[in-house]
């Protein structure tokens, strides 16, 4: 996750280099850690793998948005309530899509990787990375969730 955030910051300008430390803490450490813990607890309680994975992805995104809200609001530059309402209105939707995509990608990758062994597995993983890099120039130029929230908050103020 930290590598993905690094690539996004340096190659796409997403999140920015100045925010990379906060993004790694929020998303790669706390968000992913909480998501993994949630998934394990849900599966231990007999909840299906699909629901566990989807809910873990959903909750990790919402948690990350909440952490960002606390950090931004603690700077006294914006009211916590306004920031929370704006962030959740955007990130709950993003989290829903993230949950669905995570379950879909899990199934796709588990099928691809389960058939591969040894060097074939390495080649398939390298191919997945190359395909992802090939799509990098086609990344959306639309504002991300935080940019959307920032614009919305400027309109409110």
GROMACS .gro file of C-alpha atoms in nm:
model
  157
    1UNK     CA    1   0.000   0.000   0.000
    2UNK     CA    2   0.286   0.237   0.080
    3UNK     CA    3   0.433   0.167  -0.265
    4UNK     CA    4   0.100   0.246  -0.431
    5UNK     CA    5   0.080   0.574  -0.239
    6UNK     CA    6   0.438   0.656  -0.340
    7UNK     CA    7   0.359   0.595  -0.709
    8UNK     CA    8   0.040   0.800  -0.684
    9UNK     CA    9   0.221   1.091  -0.519
   10UNK     CA   10   0.523   1.098  -0.752
   11UNK     CA   11   0.373   0.998  -1.086
   12UNK     CA   12   0.014   1.119  -1.058
   13UNK     CA   13   0.046   1.404  -0.809
   14UNK     CA   14  -0.236   1.242  -0.613
   15UNK     CA   15  -0.215   1.340  -0.249
   16UNK     CA   16   0.110   1.522  -0.307
   17UNK     CA   17   0.455   1.450  -0.175
   18UNK     CA   18   0.404   1.671   0.132
   19UNK     CA   19   0.111   1.456   0.245
   20UNK     CA   20   0.282   1.123   0.175
   21UNK     CA   21   0.366   1.058   0.541
   22UNK     CA   22   0.010   1.121   0.656
   23UNK     CA   23  -0.127   0.915   0.367
   24UNK     CA   24   0.099   0.620   0.450
   25UNK     CA   25   0.001   0.637   0.818
   26UNK     CA   26  -0.372   0.675   0.746
   27UNK     CA   27  -0.410   0.438   0.452
   28UNK     CA   28  -0.121   0.191   0.456
   29UNK     CA   29  -0.085   0.143   0.832
   30UNK     CA   30  -0.412   0.226   1.007
   31UNK     CA   31  -0.662   0.178   0.723
   32UNK     CA   32  -0.514  -0.144   0.585
   33UNK     CA   33  -0.441  -0.275   0.935
   34UNK     CA   34  -0.795  -0.212   1.053
   35UNK     CA   35  -0.934  -0.356   0.730
   36UNK     CA   36  -0.734  -0.675   0.776
   37UNK     CA   37  -0.838  -0.707   1.139
   38UNK     CA   38  -1.205  -0.651   1.049
   39UNK     CA   39  -1.188  -0.914   0.778
   40UNK     CA   40  -1.032  -1.171   1.014
   41UNK     CA   41  -1.286  -1.103   1.291
   42UNK     CA   42  -1.578  -1.128   1.051
   43UNK     CA   43  -1.451  -1.454   0.903
   44UNK     CA   44  -1.387  -1.596   1.252
   45UNK     CA   45  -1.754  -1.525   1.328
   46UNK     CA   46  -1.860  -1.727   1.024
   47UNK     CA   47  -1.938  -1.437   0.791
   48UNK     CA   48  -1.870  -1.523   0.427
   49UNK     CA   49  -1.540  -1.433   0.270
   50UNK     CA   50  -1.702  -1.204   0.011
   51UNK     CA   51  -1.890  -1.001   0.272
   52UNK     CA   52  -1.586  -0.992   0.502
   53UNK     CA   53  -1.357  -0.865   0.226
   54UNK     CA   54  -1.609  -0.612   0.098
   55UNK     CA   55  -1.693  -0.475   0.443
   56UNK     CA   56  -1.326  -0.458   0.541
   57UNK     CA   57  -1.249  -0.254   0.229
   58UNK     CA   58  -1.551  -0.030   0.291
   59UNK     CA   59  -1.469   0.033   0.657
   60UNK     CA   60  -1.098   0.094   0.587
   61UNK     CA   61  -1.185   0.372   0.340
   62UNK     CA   62  -1.435   0.533   0.579
   63UNK     CA   63  -1.183   0.507   0.865
   64UNK     CA   64  -0.912   0.667   0.653
   65UNK     CA   65  -1.146   0.954   0.564
   66UNK     CA   66  -1.230   0.996   0.932
   67UNK     CA   67  -0.860   1.010   1.023
   68UNK     CA   68  -0.800   1.272   0.754
   69UNK     CA   69  -1.097   1.470   0.885
   70UNK     CA   70  -0.954   1.471   1.238
   71UNK     CA   71  -0.612   1.577   1.111
   72UNK     CA   72  -0.743   1.862   0.896
   73UNK     CA   73  -0.992   1.983   1.158
   74UNK     CA   74  -0.723   1.976   1.429
   75UNK     CA   75  -0.538   2.247   1.238
   76UNK     CA   76  -0.826   2.484   1.330
   77UNK     CA   77  -0.863   2.581   0.965
   78UNK     CA   78  -1.211   2.429   0.935
   79UNK     CA   79  -1.493   2.326   1.164
   80UNK     CA   80  -1.488   1.952   1.243
   81UNK     CA   81  -1.862   1.908   1.180
   82UNK     CA   82  -1.849   2.070   0.837
   83UNK     CA   83  -1.542   1.870   0.742
   84UNK     CA   84  -1.692   1.543   0.869
   85UNK     CA   85  -2.020   1.591   0.682
   86UNK     CA   86  -1.839   1.682   0.361
   87UNK     CA   87  -1.589   1.397   0.384
   88UNK     CA   88  -1.845   1.129   0.467
   89UNK     CA   89  -2.082   1.239   0.190
   90UNK     CA   90  -1.806   1.172  -0.063
   91UNK     CA   91  -1.612   0.887   0.097
   92UNK     CA   92  -1.907   0.662   0.181
   93UNK     CA   93  -1.975   0.643  -0.194
   94UNK     CA   94  -1.606   0.584  -0.268
   95UNK     CA   95  -1.598   0.316   0.002
   96UNK     CA   96  -1.895   0.135  -0.154
   97UNK     CA   97  -1.723   0.119  -0.492
   98UNK     CA   98  -1.398   0.017  -0.322
   99UNK     CA   99  -1.572  -0.270  -0.143
  100UNK     CA  100  -1.726  -0.404  -0.464
  101UNK     CA  101  -1.402  -0.368  -0.663
  102UNK     CA  102  -1.199  -0.535  -0.388
  103UNK     CA  103  -1.422  -0.843  -0.391
  104UNK     CA  104  -1.412  -0.858  -0.772
  105UNK     CA  105  -1.033  -0.819  -0.786
  106UNK     CA  106  -0.988  -1.078  -0.513
  107UNK     CA  107  -1.175  -1.334  -0.720
  108UNK     CA  108  -0.992  -1.247  -1.042
  109UNK     CA  109  -0.646  -1.252  -0.885
  110UNK     CA  110  -0.710  -1.564  -0.678
  111UNK     CA  111  -0.805  -1.754  -0.995
  112UNK     CA  112  -0.503  -1.624  -1.187
  113UNK     CA  113  -0.256  -1.682  -0.906
  114UNK     CA  114  -0.390  -2.020  -0.790
  115UNK     CA  115  -0.302  -2.176  -1.125
  116UNK     CA  116   0.055  -2.048  -1.121
  117UNK     CA  117   0.359  -2.183  -0.941
  118UNK     CA  118   0.721  -2.077  -0.909
  119UNK     CA  119   0.854  -1.870  -1.197
  120UNK     CA  120   0.515  -1.876  -1.371
  121UNK     CA  121   0.370  -1.697  -1.067
  122UNK     CA  122   0.648  -1.437  -1.083
  123UNK     CA  123   0.585  -1.384  -1.453
  124UNK     CA  124   0.211  -1.340  -1.397
  125UNK     CA  125   0.270  -1.091  -1.116
  126UNK     CA  126   0.518  -0.901  -1.333
  127UNK     CA  127   0.264  -0.899  -1.617
  128UNK     CA  128  -0.004  -0.760  -1.381
  129UNK     CA  129   0.238  -0.482  -1.279
  130UNK     CA  130   0.320  -0.400  -1.640
  131UNK     CA  131  -0.048  -0.385  -1.731
  132UNK     CA  132  -0.112  -0.152  -1.437
  133UNK     CA  133   0.179   0.071  -1.544
  134UNK     CA  134   0.050   0.075  -1.902
  135UNK     CA  135  -0.280   0.216  -1.776
  136UNK     CA  136  -0.110   0.485  -1.565
  137UNK     CA  137  -0.130   0.752  -1.839
  138UNK     CA  138  -0.506   0.698  -1.854
  139UNK     CA  139  -0.561   0.777  -1.487
  140UNK     CA  140  -0.851   1.008  -1.424
  141UNK     CA  141  -0.777   1.378  -1.423
  142UNK     CA  142  -1.094   1.440  -1.225
  143UNK     CA  143  -1.045   1.561  -0.868
  144UNK     CA  144  -1.013   1.289  -0.606
  145UNK     CA  145  -1.237   1.271  -0.301
  146UNK     CA  146  -1.041   1.517  -0.087
  147UNK     CA  147  -1.019   1.766  -0.375
  148UNK     CA  148  -1.397   1.738  -0.415
  149UNK     CA  149  -1.447   1.799  -0.044
  150UNK     CA  150  -1.209   2.097  -0.048
  151UNK     CA  151  -1.400   2.257  -0.334
  152UNK     CA  152  -1.733   2.189  -0.160
  153UNK     CA  153  -1.610   2.339   0.168
  154UNK     CA  154  -1.482   2.653  -0.010
  155UNK     CA  155  -1.834   2.697  -0.151
  156UNK     CA  156  -1.984   2.666   0.200
  157UNK     CA  157  -1.743   2.917   0.351
   0.00000   0.00000   0.00000
